[in-house]
Tab-separated table of N, CA and C in Angstrom:
chain	number	residue	atom	x	y	z
A	1	THR	N	17.404	-5.411	19.264
A	1	THR	CA	16.034	-5.534	19.752
A	1	THR	C	15.838	-6.799	20.575
A	2	GLY	N	16.889	-7.607	20.700
A	2	GLY	CA	16.775	-8.833	21.467
A	2	GLY	C	16.301	-10.025	20.657
A	3	PHE	N	16.099	-9.861	19.357
A	3	PHE	CA	15.609	-10.955	18.514
A	3	PHE	C	16.639	-11.375	17.462
A	4	GLU	N	17.884	-10.943	17.618
A	4	GLU	CA	18.916	-11.227	16.623
A	4	GLU	C	19.113	-12.718	16.389
A	5	ASN	N	18.957	-13.525	17.419
A	5	ASN	CA	19.188	-14.970	17.311
A	5	ASN	C	17.895	-15.774	17.304
A	6	ALA	N	16.774	-15.103	17.159
A	6	ALA	CA	15.474	-15.785	17.173
A	6	ALA	C	15.271	-16.569	15.881
A	7	VAL	N	14.517	-17.643	15.987
A	7	VAL	CA	14.121	-18.408	14.800
A	7	VAL	C	12.785	-17.844	14.316
A	8	PRO	N	12.447	-18.048	13.034
A	8	PRO	CA	11.233	-17.428	12.480
A	8	PRO	C	9.964	-17.636	13.302
A	9	ARG	N	9.767	-18.818	13.859
A	9	ARG	CA	8.523	-19.064	14.611
A	9	ARG	C	8.418	-18.207	15.872
A	10	GLU	N	9.527	-17.627	16.303
A	10	GLU	CA	9.537	-16.771	17.492
A	10	GLU	C	9.287	-15.297	17.159
A	11	LEU	N	9.160	-14.986	15.885
A	11	LEU	CA	8.965	-13.599	15.467
A	11	LEU	C	7.491	-13.289	15.249
A	12	SER	N	7.115	-12.055	15.504
A	12	SER	CA	5.747	-11.601	15.228
A	12	SER	C	5.583	-11.417	13.721
A	13	GLY	N	4.347	-11.227	13.285
A	13	GLY	CA	4.079	-10.991	11.868
A	13	GLY	C	4.805	-9.766	11.344
A	14	GLY	N	4.820	-8.701	12.141
A	14	GLY	CA	5.513	-7.482	11.738
A	14	GLY	C	7.019	-7.686	11.624
A	15	MET	N	7.590	-8.432	12.567
A	15	MET	CA	9.028	-8.716	12.509
A	15	MET	C	9.356	-9.571	11.285
A	16	LYS	N	8.521	-10.558	11.006
A	16	LYS	CA	8.742	-11.403	9.822
A	16	LYS	C	8.694	-10.558	8.550
A	17	MET	N	7.777	-9.605	8.495
A	17	MET	CA	7.669	-8.756	7.311
A	17	MET	C	8.901	-7.867	7.176
A	18	ARG	N	9.399	-7.334	8.293
A	18	ARG	CA	10.614	-6.519	8.238
A	18	ARG	C	11.799	-7.344	7.724
A	19	VAL	N	11.896	-8.594	8.178
A	19	VAL	CA	12.963	-9.489	7.704
A	19	VAL	C	12.818	-9.728	6.205
A	20	SER	N	11.590	-9.941	5.742
A	20	SER	CA	11.357	-10.170	4.307
A	20	SER	C	11.784	-8.963	3.479
A	21	ILE	N	11.446	-7.776	3.955
A	21	ILE	CA	11.822	-6.557	3.234
A	21	ILE	C	13.347	-6.395	3.244
A	22	ALA	N	13.967	-6.619	4.395
A	22	ALA	CA	15.430	-6.508	4.488
A	22	ALA	C	16.102	-7.506	3.555
A	23	ARG	N	15.587	-8.729	3.513
A	23	ARG	CA	16.145	-9.761	2.632
A	23	ARG	C	16.038	-9.323	1.168
A	24	ALA	N	14.902	-8.743	0.794
A	24	ALA	CA	14.714	-8.276	-0.584
A	24	ALA	C	15.638	-7.107	-0.908
A	25	MET	N	15.927	-6.265	0.067
A	25	MET	CA	16.725	-5.059	-0.171
A	25	MET	C	18.229	-5.334	-0.232
A	26	VAL	N	18.668	-6.497	0.221
A	26	VAL	CA	20.095	-6.825	0.225
A	26	VAL	C	20.698	-6.706	-1.171
A	27	THR	N	19.935	-7.053	-2.189
A	27	THR	CA	20.438	-7.023	-3.568
A	27	THR	C	20.319	-5.643	-4.212
A	28	LYS	N	19.877	-4.653	-3.459
A	28	LYS	CA	19.692	-3.283	-3.972
A	28	LYS	C	18.830	-3.265	-5.239
A	29	PRO	N	17.600	-3.768	-5.142
A	29	PRO	CA	16.759	-3.846	-6.342
A	29	PRO	C	16.345	-2.460	-6.831
A	30	ARG	N	16.120	-2.367	-8.129
A	30	ARG	CA	15.568	-1.124	-8.686
A	30	ARG	C	14.052	-1.146	-8.599
A	31	VAL	N	13.473	-2.365	-8.549
A	31	VAL	CA	12.021	-2.537	-8.447
A	31	VAL	C	11.738	-3.544	-7.337
A	32	LEU	N	10.811	-3.201	-6.455
A	32	LEU	CA	10.376	-4.095	-5.385
A	32	LEU	C	8.898	-4.393	-5.597
A	33	LEU	N	8.562	-5.671	-5.768
A	33	LEU	CA	7.176	-6.090	-5.962
A	33	LEU	C	6.619	-6.558	-4.630
A	34	MET	N	5.507	-5.956	-4.204
A	34	MET	CA	4.909	-6.285	-2.910
A	34	MET	C	3.421	-6.556	-3.114
A	35	ASP	N	3.020	-7.802	-2.927
A	35	ASP	CA	1.635	-8.212	-3.136
A	35	ASP	C	0.938	-8.361	-1.792
A	36	GLU	N	0.205	-7.353	-1.400
A	36	GLU	CA	-0.517	-7.298	-0.124
A	36	GLU	C	0.358	-7.720	1.059
A	37	PRO	N	1.521	-7.109	1.204
A	37	PRO	CA	2.448	-7.568	2.235
A	37	PRO	C	1.973	-7.346	3.666
A	38	PHE	N	1.108	-6.366	3.883
A	38	PHE	CA	0.707	-6.025	5.245
A	38	PHE	C	-0.734	-6.421	5.558
A	39	ALA	N	-1.380	-7.145	4.672
A	39	ALA	CA	-2.809	-7.452	4.803
A	39	ALA	C	-3.150	-8.226	6.074
A	40	ALA	N	-2.284	-9.108	6.515
A	40	ALA	CA	-2.596	-9.959	7.670
A	40	ALA	C	-2.181	-9.337	9.004
A	41	LEU	N	-1.682	-8.115	8.964
A	41	LEU	CA	-1.175	-7.481	10.180
A	41	LEU	C	-2.229	-6.599	10.830
A	42	ASP	N	-2.086	-6.398	12.144
A	42	ASP	CA	-2.993	-5.484	12.841
A	42	ASP	C	-2.716	-4.057	12.377
A	43	GLU	N	-3.663	-3.176	12.611
A	43	GLU	CA	-3.594	-1.807	12.084
A	43	GLU	C	-2.387	-1.027	12.603
A	44	ILE	N	-2.041	-1.187	13.859
A	44	ILE	CA	-0.897	-0.458	14.420
A	44	ILE	C	0.394	-0.888	13.732
A	45	THR	N	0.586	-2.196	13.588
A	45	THR	CA	1.781	-2.714	12.920
A	45	THR	C	1.794	-2.298	11.454
A	46	ARG	N	0.633	-2.323	10.836
A	46	ARG	CA	0.514	-1.925	9.429
A	46	ARG	C	0.924	-0.457	9.256
A	47	PHE	N	0.461	0.421	10.129
A	47	PHE	CA	0.843	1.840	10.066
A	47	PHE	C	2.358	1.989	10.215
A	48	LYS	N	2.939	1.265	11.179
A	48	LYS	CA	4.384	1.349	11.407
A	48	LYS	C	5.154	0.890	10.175
A	49	LEU	N	4.711	-0.218	9.576
A	49	LEU	CA	5.407	-0.732	8.401
A	49	LEU	C	5.210	0.174	7.191
A	50	ASN	N	4.048	0.806	7.072
A	50	ASN	CA	3.853	1.812	6.018
A	50	ASN	C	4.877	2.930	6.190
A	51	ASN	N	5.037	3.410	7.418
A	51	ASN	CA	6.004	4.473	7.699
A	51	ASN	C	7.429	4.005	7.400
A	52	ASP	N	7.761	2.768	7.813
A	52	ASP	CA	9.094	2.214	7.563
A	52	ASP	C	9.367	2.098	6.067
A	53	LEU	N	8.382	1.620	5.315
A	53	LEU	CA	8.549	1.460	3.873
A	53	LEU	C	8.765	2.815	3.199
A	54	LEU	N	7.987	3.817	3.590
A	54	LEU	CA	8.171	5.157	3.016
A	54	LEU	C	9.560	5.717	3.335
A	55	GLU	N	10.013	5.511	4.551
A	55	GLU	CA	11.341	5.996	4.940
A	55	GLU	C	12.428	5.296	4.115
A	56	LEU	N	12.303	3.997	3.950
A	56	LEU	CA	13.251	3.231	3.142
A	56	LEU	C	13.228	3.712	1.695
A	57	TRP	N	12.030	3.924	1.167
A	57	TRP	CA	11.883	4.403	-0.208
A	57	TRP	C	12.526	5.784	-0.381
A	58	GLN	N	12.327	6.657	0.585
A	58	GLN	CA	12.918	7.995	0.491
A	58	GLN	C	14.447	7.937	0.515
A	59	ASP	N	14.998	6.996	1.268
A	59	ASP	CA	16.455	6.847	1.341
A	59	ASP	C	17.033	6.227	0.074
A	60	GLU	N	16.344	5.238	-0.483
A	60	GLU	CA	16.902	4.436	-1.580
A	60	GLU	C	16.350	4.784	-2.962
A	61	ARG	N	15.150	5.340	-3.042
A	61	ARG	CA	14.500	5.761	-4.298
A	61	ARG	C	14.409	4.655	-5.355
A	62	PHE	N	13.906	3.505	-4.963
A	62	PHE	CA	13.623	2.418	-5.886
A	62	PHE	C	12.138	2.446	-6.218
A	63	THR	N	11.747	1.758	-7.263
A	63	THR	CA	10.338	1.675	-7.643
A	63	THR	C	9.676	0.569	-6.833
A	64	VAL	N	8.487	0.839	-6.321
A	64	VAL	CA	7.714	-0.170	-5.603
A	64	VAL	C	6.386	-0.350	-6.322
A	65	VAL	N	6.075	-1.585	-6.662
A	65	VAL	CA	4.740	-1.934	-7.144
A	65	VAL	C	4.069	-2.602	-5.955
A	66	PHE	N	3.092	-1.914	-5.382
A	66	PHE	CA	2.482	-2.320	-4.116
A	66	PHE	C	1.016	-2.646	-4.360
A	67	VAL	N	0.664	-3.911	-4.245
A	67	VAL	CA	-0.723	-4.343	-4.420
A	67	VAL	C	-1.406	-4.303	-3.059
A	68	THR	N	-2.551	-3.635	-3.004
A	68	THR	CA	-3.322	-3.572	-1.767
A	68	THR	C	-4.804	-3.446	-2.101
A	69	HIS	N	-5.633	-3.883	-1.178
A	69	HIS	CA	-7.070	-3.669	-1.300
A	69	HIS	C	-7.518	-2.499	-0.427
A	70	SER	N	-6.571	-1.809	0.177
A	70	SER	CA	-6.869	-0.696	1.075
A	70	SER	C	-6.706	0.638	0.351
A	71	VAL	N	-7.808	1.347	0.189
A	71	VAL	CA	-7.759	2.690	-0.396
A	71	VAL	C	-6.837	3.577	0.435
A	72	PHE	N	-6.961	3.497	1.751
A	72	PHE	CA	-6.191	4.357	2.650
A	72	PHE	C	-4.695	4.105	2.514
A	73	GLU	N	-4.317	2.831	2.476
A	73	GLU	CA	-2.910	2.469	2.340
A	73	GLU	C	-2.363	2.906	0.979
A	74	SER	N	-3.153	2.719	-0.067
A	74	SER	CA	-2.688	3.084	-1.410
A	74	SER	C	-2.421	4.585	-1.507
A	75	VAL	N	-3.286	5.386	-0.942
A	75	VAL	CA	-3.112	6.845	-0.996
A	75	VAL	C	-1.932	7.280	-0.129
A	76	PHE	N	-1.782	6.690	1.039
A	76	PHE	CA	-0.702	7.086	1.942
A	76	PHE	C	0.669	6.784	1.349
A	77	LEU	N	0.813	5.629	0.713
A	77	LEU	CA	2.120	5.197	0.236
A	77	LEU	C	2.501	5.731	-1.138
A	78	SER	N	1.539	6.020	-1.969
A	78	SER	CA	1.796	6.132	-3.403
A	78	SER	C	1.898	7.551	-3.931
A	79	ASN	N	2.575	7.655	-5.077
A	79	ASN	CA	2.486	8.890	-5.846
A	79	ASN	C	1.553	8.688	-7.037
A	80	ARG	N	1.161	7.442	-7.268
A	80	ARG	CA	0.074	7.157	-8.211
A	80	ARG	C	-0.559	5.828	-7.835
A	81	VAL	N	-1.858	5.752	-8.070
A	81	VAL	CA	-2.639	4.553	-7.772
A	81	VAL	C	-3.250	4.083	-9.085
A	82	VAL	N	-3.074	2.808	-9.368
A	82	VAL	CA	-3.673	2.209	-10.553
A	82	VAL	C	-4.808	1.317	-10.070
A	83	VAL	N	-6.031	1.666	-10.446
A	83	VAL	CA	-7.215	0.901	-10.038
A	83	VAL	C	-7.520	-0.110	-11.133
A	84	MET	N	-7.666	-1.356	-10.713
A	84	MET	CA	-7.960	-2.444	-11.644
A	84	MET	C	-9.452	-2.756	-11.617
A	85	ALA	N	-9.968	-3.181	-12.769
A	85	ALA	CA	-11.342	-3.673	-12.866
A	85	ALA	C	-11.271	-5.168	-13.170
A	86	ALA	N	-12.319	-5.872	-12.826
A	86	ALA	CA	-12.356	-7.323	-13.011
A	86	ALA	C	-13.146	-7.702	-14.253
A	87	ARG	N	-12.924	-8.927	-14.670
A	87	ARG	CA	-13.718	-9.599	-15.718
A	87	ARG	C	-13.907	-8.789	-16.981
A	88	PRO	N	-12.960	-8.644	-17.810
A	88	PRO	CA	-11.587	-9.151	-17.670
A	88	PRO	C	-10.731	-8.188	-16.843
A	89	GLY	N	-9.724	-8.735	-16.193
A	89	GLY	CA	-8.817	-7.904	-15.404
A	89	GLY	C	-8.126	-6.889	-16.295
A	90	ARG	N	-8.216	-5.622	-15.922
A	90	ARG	CA	-7.625	-4.565	-16.745
A	90	ARG	C	-7.446	-3.308	-15.897
A	91	VAL	N	-6.614	-2.414	-16.387
A	91	VAL	CA	-6.458	-1.117	-15.727
A	91	VAL	C	-7.717	-0.313	-16.003
A	92	PHE	N	-8.366	0.118	-14.937
A	92	PHE	CA	-9.572	0.936	-15.069
A	92	PHE	C	-9.198	2.411	-15.143
A	93	LYS	N	-8.359	2.850	-14.203
A	93	LYS	CA	-7.963	4.255	-14.180
A	93	LYS	C	-6.702	4.417	-13.344
A	94	GLU	N	-5.895	5.383	-13.733
A	94	GLU	CA	-4.714	5.744	-12.965
A	94	GLU	C	-4.980	7.091	-12.300
A	95	LEU	N	-4.661	7.166	-11.029
A	95	LEU	CA	-4.940	8.354	-10.228
A	95	LEU	C	-3.626	8.904	-9.669
A	96	ALA	N	-3.315	10.145	-9.965
A	96	ALA	CA	-2.110	10.786	-9.418
A	96	ALA	C	-2.371	11.191	-7.971
A	97	ILE	N	-1.433	10.887	-7.100
A	97	ILE	CA	-1.512	11.294	-5.695
A	97	ILE	C	-0.496	12.420	-5.520
A	98	ASP	N	-0.982	13.632	-5.673
A	98	ASP	CA	-0.116	14.807	-5.646
A	98	ASP	C	-0.050	15.350	-4.222
A	99	ALA	N	0.762	14.693	-3.413
A	99	ALA	CA	0.948	15.108	-2.021
A	99	ALA	C	2.440	15.006	-1.713
A	100	PRO	N	2.964	15.953	-0.966
A	100	PRO	CA	4.409	15.964	-0.717
A	100	PRO	C	4.860	14.851	0.230
A	101	TYR	N	6.127	14.505	0.092
A	101	TYR	CA	6.800	13.607	1.032
A	101	TYR	C	7.722	14.471	1.869
A	102	PRO	N	8.060	14.095	3.072
A	102	PRO	CA	7.653	12.864	3.732
A	102	PRO	C	6.197	12.918	4.185
A	103	ARG	N	5.603	11.759	4.234
A	103	ARG	CA	4.224	11.637	4.717
A	103	ARG	C	4.270	11.020	6.105
A	104	ASN	N	3.424	11.537	6.973
A	104	ASN	CA	3.430	11.092	8.366
A	104	ASN	C	2.010	11.167	8.908
A	105	GLU	N	1.879	11.120	10.211
A	105	GLU	CA	0.544	11.138	10.826
A	105	GLU	C	-0.186	12.452	10.564
A	106	THR	N	0.542	13.539	10.413
A	106	THR	CA	-0.100	14.813	10.088
A	106	THR	C	-0.797	14.712	8.740
A	107	PHE	N	-0.125	14.108	7.763
A	107	PHE	CA	-0.747	13.904	6.452
A	107	PHE	C	-1.917	12.934	6.564
A	108	ARG	N	-1.716	11.852	7.321
A	108	ARG	CA	-2.732	10.804	7.434
A	108	ARG	C	-4.036	11.326	8.040
A	109	THR	N	-3.993	12.427	8.752
A	109	THR	CA	-5.202	12.991	9.373
A	109	THR	C	-5.613	14.318	8.738
A	110	SER	N	-5.033	14.637	7.589
A	110	SER	CA	-5.295	15.933	6.955
A	110	SER	C	-6.512	15.899	6.034
A	111	PRO	N	-7.124	17.061	5.792
A	111	PRO	CA	-8.213	17.147	4.812
A	111	PRO	C	-7.764	16.739	3.403
A	112	ASP	N	-6.507	17.032	3.047
A	112	ASP	CA	-5.998	16.639	1.725
A	112	ASP	C	-6.000	15.122	1.569
A	113	TYR	N	-5.539	14.423	2.608
A	113	TYR	CA	-5.522	12.956	2.583
A	113	TYR	C	-6.949	12.416	2.469
A	114	ALA	N	-7.861	12.968	3.245
A	114	ALA	CA	-9.262	12.524	3.196
A	114	ALA	C	-9.844	12.730	1.801
A	115	ALA	N	-9.540	13.864	1.176
A	115	ALA	CA	-10.053	14.146	-0.169
A	115	ALA	C	-9.467	13.180	-1.196
A	116	LEU	N	-8.175	12.872	-1.078
A	116	LEU	CA	-7.550	11.918	-1.995
A	116	LEU	C	-8.128	10.516	-1.806
A	117	CYS	N	-8.395	10.139	-0.554
A	117	CYS	CA	-9.023	8.835	-0.285
A	117	CYS	C	-10.427	8.779	-0.876
A	118	ARG	N	-11.169	9.864	-0.760
A	118	ARG	CA	-12.514	9.931	-1.346
A	118	ARG	C	-12.438	9.782	-2.866
A	119	GLN	N	-11.479	10.478	-3.466
A	119	GLN	CA	-11.293	10.406	-4.916
A	119	GLN	C	-10.937	8.971	-5.344
A	120	ALA	N	-10.022	8.336	-4.637
A	120	ALA	CA	-9.640	6.954	-4.957
A	120	ALA	C	-10.818	6.008	-4.756
A	121	SER	N	-11.586	6.226	-3.709
A	121	SER	CA	-12.768	5.403	-3.450
A	121	SER	C	-13.798	5.553	-4.561
A	122	ASP	N	-13.998	6.774	-5.033
A	122	ASP	CA	-14.935	7.012	-6.141
A	122	ASP	C	-14.496	6.279	-7.405
A	123	VAL	N	-13.184	6.291	-7.682
A	123	VAL	CA	-12.666	5.566	-8.847
A	123	VAL	C	-12.888	4.065	-8.667
A	124	LEU	N	-12.653	3.570	-7.454
A	124	LEU	CA	-12.865	2.145	-7.176
A	124	LEU	C	-14.330	1.762	-7.376
A	125	ILE	N	-15.241	2.595	-6.912
A	125	ILE	CA	-16.675	2.340	-7.112
A	125	ILE	C	-16.996	2.328	-8.603
A	126	GLY	N	-16.384	3.226	-9.361
A	126	GLY	CA	-16.563	3.224	-10.811
A	126	GLY	C	-16.087	1.925	-11.436
A	127	ALA	N	-14.957	1.409	-10.963
A	127	ALA	CA	-14.434	0.138	-11.477
A	127	ALA	C	-15.369	-1.013	-11.134
A	128	ILE	N	-15.900	-1.006	-9.923
A	128	ILE	CA	-16.843	-2.051	-9.505
A	128	ILE	C	-18.088	-1.997	-10.378
A	129	ASN	N	-18.623	-0.811	-10.572
A	129	ASN	CA	-19.842	-0.658	-11.376
A	129	ASN	C	-19.612	-0.993	-12.847
A	130	SER	N	-18.377	-0.822	-13.330
A	130	SER	CA	-18.089	-1.121	-14.738
A	130	SER	C	-18.136	-2.613	-15.033
A	131	THR	N	-18.003	-3.430	-13.992
A	131	THR	CA	-18.019	-4.883	-14.184
A	131	THR	C	-19.279	-5.520	-13.623
A	132	ALA	N	-20.177	-4.702	-13.083
A	132	ALA	CA	-21.380	-5.223	-12.430
A	132	ALA	C	-22.393	-5.705	-13.456
A	133	GLY	N	-23.104	-6.714	-13.061
A	133	GLY	CA	-24.199	-7.213	-13.891
A	133	GLY	C	-25.403	-6.303	-13.775
A	134	PRO	N	-26.486	-6.617	-14.466
A	134	PRO	CA	-27.665	-5.744	-14.484
A	134	PRO	C	-28.359	-5.609	-13.132
A	135	HIS	N	-28.111	-6.524	-12.190
A	135	HIS	CA	-28.803	-6.455	-10.894
A	135	HIS	C	-27.909	-5.931	-9.780
A	136	HIS	N	-26.759	-5.403	-10.133
A	136	HIS	CA	-25.809	-4.915	-9.132
A	136	HIS	C	-25.999	-3.420	-8.943
A	137	ASP	N	-26.071	-2.984	-7.689
A	137	ASP	CA	-26.284	-1.555	-7.425
A	137	ASP	C	-25.031	-0.861	-6.901
A	138	GLY	N	-23.896	-1.562	-6.880
A	138	GLY	CA	-22.649	-0.935	-6.438
A	138	GLY	C	-22.428	-0.968	-4.945
A	139	HIS	N	-23.313	-1.583	-4.180
A	139	HIS	CA	-23.140	-1.632	-2.723
A	139	HIS	C	-22.842	-3.036	-2.269
């Protein structure tokens, strides 16, 4: 790609993330922990990296624990989503994402994907309301 000899400061955010993932995969982990890895990236790069991660996962079949604040990203990547509630931090609900792989742009624009995102969003709203004070209306 022409960046083989580049130093980190010369790489884009997406390239740096790809390097981080490659570095983590060198040891052939059984579990990969990813804490909002794509949060600071633009949407186009984020979509590409979501696709890259799914392709890597399909090839290697390791477990990924992927923390995100994006309902859309969680549904696209996952076969299950665990929604957390705050104060105290706890598992609120686990949601099965029963959609076939491989997932691609056809899935990302499908009615099934939209319905799963709606379902995940409803669970998230439930988690928010479960920790809300008496003056909170959930919005």
